[in-house]
Short mmCIF file of C-alpha atoms and ligand atoms in Angstrom, two decimals:
data_model
loop_
_atom_site.label_atom_id
_atom_site.label_comp_id
_atom_site.label_asym_id
_atom_site.label_seq_id
_atom_site.Cartn_x
_atom_site.Cartn_y
_atom_site.Cartn_z
CA UNK A 1 119.28 61.82 67.00
CA UNK A 2 118.04 62.60 63.50
CA UNK A 3 117.99 66.06 61.99
CA UNK A 4 114.35 66.76 62.96
CA UNK A 5 114.95 65.64 66.58
CA UNK A 6 118.07 67.82 66.74
CA UNK A 7 116.22 70.91 65.52
CA UNK A 8 113.31 70.28 67.92
CA UNK A 9 115.67 69.76 70.85
CA UNK A 10 117.64 72.90 69.98
CA UNK A 11 114.51 75.03 69.70
CA UNK A 12 113.16 73.67 72.97
CA UNK A 13 116.42 74.52 74.74
CA UNK A 14 116.52 77.97 73.22
CA UNK A 15 112.94 78.74 74.22
CA UNK A 16 113.55 77.38 77.72
CA UNK A 17 116.65 79.49 78.05
CA UNK A 18 114.93 82.60 76.76
CA UNK A 19 112.00 81.89 79.02
CA UNK A 20 114.30 81.61 82.00
CA UNK A 21 115.87 84.92 81.10
CA UNK A 22 112.57 86.81 81.05
CA UNK A 23 110.41 84.76 83.38
CA UNK A 24 111.05 87.09 86.29
CA UNK A 25 108.14 89.33 85.37
CA UNK A 26 108.77 91.63 88.33
CA UNK A 27 112.44 92.05 87.52
CA UNK A 28 113.48 95.61 88.31
CA UNK A 29 116.08 97.52 86.34
CA UNK A 30 119.40 97.62 88.13
CA UNK A 31 119.42 100.39 90.72
CA UNK A 32 122.52 101.87 89.09
CA UNK A 33 120.68 102.18 85.75
CA UNK A 34 117.87 104.35 87.09
CA UNK A 35 117.94 108.12 86.81
CA UNK A 36 118.34 109.75 90.22
CA UNK A 37 115.29 111.81 91.11
CA UNK A 38 114.67 114.74 93.39
CA UNK A 39 111.97 113.61 95.81
CA UNK A 40 110.01 115.82 98.17
CA UNK A 41 108.18 114.04 100.99
CA UNK A 42 105.36 116.01 102.63
CA UNK A 43 104.17 114.50 105.89
CA UNK A 44 101.00 115.48 107.70
CA UNK A 45 100.91 113.94 111.15
CA UNK A 46 101.72 115.76 114.37
CA UNK A 47 102.91 112.41 115.79
CA UNK A 48 106.67 112.36 115.18
CA UNK A 49 106.82 108.60 115.57
CA UNK A 50 103.35 107.93 114.32
CA UNK A 51 102.18 105.47 111.71
CA UNK A 52 102.38 107.66 108.64
CA UNK A 53 105.79 108.95 109.80
CA UNK A 54 106.94 105.32 109.94
CA UNK A 55 105.79 104.75 106.36
CA UNK A 56 107.49 107.98 105.29
CA UNK A 57 110.77 106.97 106.95
CA UNK A 58 110.75 103.57 105.29
CA UNK A 59 109.86 105.05 101.92
CA UNK A 60 112.74 107.52 102.28
CA UNK A 61 115.15 104.73 103.28
CA UNK A 62 114.27 102.77 100.14
CA UNK A 63 114.39 105.81 97.86
CA UNK A 64 117.79 106.89 99.20
CA UNK A 65 119.16 103.38 98.77
CA UNK A 66 117.97 103.56 95.16
CA UNK A 67 120.09 106.67 94.71
CA UNK A 68 117.46 109.40 94.88
CA UNK A 69 117.87 112.72 96.69
CA UNK A 70 115.10 113.07 99.26
CA UNK A 71 113.94 116.19 101.05
CA UNK A 72 111.33 115.96 103.80
CA UNK A 73 108.91 118.57 105.08
CA UNK A 74 106.90 117.73 108.21
CA UNK A 75 103.94 120.05 107.82
CA UNK A 76 102.58 119.49 111.33
CA UNK A 77 105.86 120.54 112.89
CA UNK A 78 106.18 123.69 110.78
CA UNK A 79 104.46 127.01 110.52
CA UNK A 80 102.24 127.07 107.45
CA UNK A 81 99.38 129.56 107.58
CA UNK A 82 96.20 128.52 105.77
CA UNK A 83 95.55 130.28 102.47
CA UNK A 84 93.34 133.33 103.04
CA UNK A 85 92.27 133.69 99.39
CA UNK A 86 93.56 137.25 99.11
CA UNK A 87 94.78 136.41 95.60
CA UNK A 88 97.82 138.59 96.14
CA UNK A 89 99.91 135.82 94.59
CA UNK A 90 97.86 135.74 91.40
CA UNK A 91 98.17 131.95 91.59
CA UNK A 92 101.87 132.14 90.76
CA UNK A 93 103.68 134.70 92.80
CA UNK A 94 104.77 135.85 96.24
CA UNK A 95 102.49 134.95 99.14
CA UNK A 96 101.57 137.47 101.81
CA UNK A 97 102.74 134.92 104.40
CA UNK A 98 106.50 134.55 104.67
CA UNK A 99 106.38 131.30 106.61
CA UNK A 100 107.72 127.76 106.28
CA UNK A 101 105.84 127.19 103.02
CA UNK A 102 108.78 128.95 101.41
CA UNK A 103 110.71 125.69 101.89
CA UNK A 104 108.02 123.74 100.02
CA UNK A 105 107.99 126.31 97.23
CA UNK A 106 111.77 125.97 96.78
CA UNK A 107 111.76 122.18 96.74
CA UNK A 108 108.54 121.24 94.98
CA UNK A 109 109.16 123.11 91.75
CA UNK A 110 112.31 121.15 90.84
CA UNK A 111 111.05 117.87 92.37
CA UNK A 112 110.58 114.87 90.08
CA UNK A 113 108.36 113.12 92.62
CA UNK A 114 106.23 114.33 95.52
CA UNK A 115 105.20 111.86 98.24
CA UNK A 116 102.25 112.62 100.52
CA UNK A 117 102.33 110.82 103.87
CA UNK A 118 99.22 111.42 105.92
CA UNK A 119 96.97 109.97 108.57
CA UNK A 120 93.32 109.88 107.53
CA UNK A 121 91.50 112.62 109.43
CA UNK A 122 87.73 112.53 108.93
CA UNK A 123 88.18 110.82 105.56
CA UNK A 124 90.68 113.33 104.24
CA UNK A 125 94.25 114.56 104.51
CA UNK A 126 95.26 115.93 107.90
CA UNK A 127 94.55 119.64 108.14
CA UNK A 128 98.25 120.34 108.53
CA UNK A 129 98.96 118.75 105.16
CA UNK A 130 95.83 120.23 103.63
CA UNK A 131 97.12 123.69 104.57
CA UNK A 132 100.21 122.94 102.48
CA UNK A 133 98.05 121.72 99.58
CA UNK A 134 95.97 124.90 99.69
CA UNK A 135 99.12 126.99 99.60
CA UNK A 136 99.89 125.34 96.23
CA UNK A 137 97.60 128.14 95.03
CA UNK A 138 100.54 130.55 95.15
CA UNK A 139 102.68 128.26 92.97
CA UNK A 140 99.86 126.88 90.85
CA UNK A 141 101.40 128.18 87.66
CA UNK A 142 104.75 126.54 88.41
CA UNK A 143 103.74 123.02 89.37
CA UNK A 144 101.64 121.96 86.40
CA UNK A 145 104.70 120.14 85.15
CA UNK A 146 105.18 116.38 84.76
CA UNK A 147 105.92 114.83 88.14
CA UNK A 148 105.36 111.53 89.82
CA UNK A 149 103.52 111.19 93.12
CA UNK A 150 103.14 108.69 95.93
CA UNK A 151 100.49 108.35 98.63
CA UNK A 152 101.29 106.86 102.03
CA UNK A 153 98.21 106.78 104.24
CA UNK A 154 97.28 105.24 107.57
CA UNK A 155 93.93 104.98 109.29
CA UNK A 156 92.22 103.23 112.16
CA UNK A 157 89.23 101.72 110.39
CA UNK A 158 89.54 98.89 107.93
CA UNK A 159 86.94 99.67 105.32
CA UNK A 160 87.94 100.17 101.71
CA UNK A 161 84.83 102.36 101.28
CA UNK A 162 86.13 104.84 103.86
CA UNK A 163 89.43 105.15 102.00
CA UNK A 164 87.67 106.33 98.88
CA UNK A 165 87.37 110.08 99.64
CA UNK A 166 91.07 110.48 100.37
CA UNK A 167 92.12 108.31 97.45
CA UNK A 168 89.74 110.23 95.16
CA UNK A 169 91.17 113.52 96.39
CA UNK A 170 94.71 112.30 95.66
CA UNK A 171 93.68 111.10 92.20
CA UNK A 172 91.92 114.36 91.34
CA UNK A 173 94.86 116.41 92.57
CA UNK A 174 97.22 114.45 90.30
CA UNK A 175 94.78 114.70 87.42
CA UNK A 176 94.57 118.47 87.85
CA UNK A 177 98.33 118.95 88.15
CA UNK A 178 99.21 116.49 85.40
CA UNK A 179 101.17 114.28 87.75
CA UNK A 180 101.41 110.49 87.59
CA UNK A 181 100.76 108.06 90.42
CA UNK A 182 103.92 106.05 91.14
CA UNK A 183 102.39 103.94 93.90
CA UNK A 184 100.44 103.95 97.12
CA UNK A 185 100.75 102.27 100.49
CA UNK A 186 97.45 102.37 102.34
CA UNK A 187 97.60 100.95 105.87
CA UNK A 188 94.22 100.29 107.50
CA UNK A 189 93.57 99.16 111.06
CA UNK A 190 96.28 101.21 112.76
CA UNK A 191 95.24 103.61 115.49
CA UNK A 192 97.89 104.10 118.22
CA UNK A 193 101.26 105.50 117.21
CA UNK A 194 103.51 102.57 116.42
CA UNK A 195 100.70 100.17 115.50
CA UNK A 196 101.84 100.06 111.88
CA UNK A 197 105.22 98.66 112.94
CA UNK A 198 103.63 95.27 113.53
CA UNK A 199 102.32 95.08 109.97
CA UNK A 200 103.74 94.50 106.50
CA UNK A 201 103.13 98.13 105.44
CA UNK A 202 106.50 99.64 106.46
CA UNK A 203 108.21 97.02 104.28
CA UNK A 204 105.83 97.87 101.42
CA UNK A 205 106.73 101.56 101.80
CA UNK A 206 110.43 100.67 101.78
CA UNK A 207 109.99 98.54 98.65
CA UNK A 208 108.04 101.30 96.93
CA UNK A 209 110.87 103.76 97.60
CA UNK A 210 113.49 101.23 96.53
CA UNK A 211 111.61 100.45 93.30
CA UNK A 212 111.55 104.01 91.98
C1 FMN B 1 91.59 114.14 114.28
C2 FMN B 1 91.60 112.68 113.92
C3 FMN B 1 90.71 112.23 112.95
C4 FMN B 1 90.72 110.89 112.58
N1 FMN B 1 89.84 110.47 111.62
C5 FMN B 1 89.83 109.16 111.26
C6 FMN B 1 88.88 108.68 110.31
O1 FMN B 1 88.07 109.42 109.77
N2 FMN B 1 88.91 107.36 109.99
C7 FMN B 1 89.81 106.50 110.57
O2 FMN B 1 89.79 105.32 110.26
N3 FMN B 1 90.72 106.94 111.47
C8 FMN B 1 90.76 108.23 111.82
N4 FMN B 1 91.67 108.68 112.73
C9 FMN B 1 92.73 107.76 113.20
C10 FMN B 1 94.04 107.96 112.42
O3 FMN B 1 93.82 108.03 111.06
C11 FMN B 1 95.00 106.80 112.72
O4 FMN B 1 95.25 106.70 114.09
C12 FMN B 1 96.31 106.96 111.96
O5 FMN B 1 97.01 105.75 111.95
C13 FMN B 1 97.17 108.02 112.61
O6 FMN B 1 98.36 108.17 111.88
P1 FMN B 1 99.63 108.89 112.55
O7 FMN B 1 100.10 107.96 113.66
O8 FMN B 1 100.59 109.02 111.44
O9 FMN B 1 99.15 110.18 113.09
C14 FMN B 1 91.65 110.00 113.16
C15 FMN B 1 92.54 110.47 114.14
C16 FMN B 1 92.50 111.79 114.53
C17 FMN B 1 93.47 112.27 115.59
#
């Protein structure tokens, strides 16, 4: 091997080695290296073992395995009165209703990430979860802080067009609050409770949680 051949061979090996080291384009940072986050999961279905609850559970499993501290609030199983627009809170103060929203107030302000898990109800969030969103009014001044967000959504139809209103709502909410989308799992074609279990979406929700 002459000098030129040696240099060429060495460069080729070096490039190949370097390429091998970085070729895994989806390589995730080691779980240990990531900063633990406070995560608040807000669910919206009244079905305890429903499809969106399954996605939420898998997302939580992944996030906890990744070292994050997860708190869950099942809006449909709690008492959250709809906002009555009395403006007593002044958009950042005590609410006239001393109900279960107090739990959300305590956990959402320090949260690094908020996950919304909802069935699609008439092209939007479930009313139970929407009641929680509307009560953000009383903490509006405290939640315009940088946070990440996740959307987990299930629905019976399988038309991307029909997903658009809920996805647009989510995007506008994040835009308004200054939050950043950290990922979505949208599961179409699931109607009865449990239907999502036969699909790839629970695994996607798990992987999303694990990847944070
Ligand atoms: C009140 C109500 C409204 C619904 N609206 C829609 C809809 O607009 N589009 C759709 O595809 N599915 C709709 N569905 C079906 C649910 O989105 C679907 O069954 C979903 O997977 C339920 O999730 P869950 O098991 O977490 O409750 C509706 C169901 C209910 C009960």
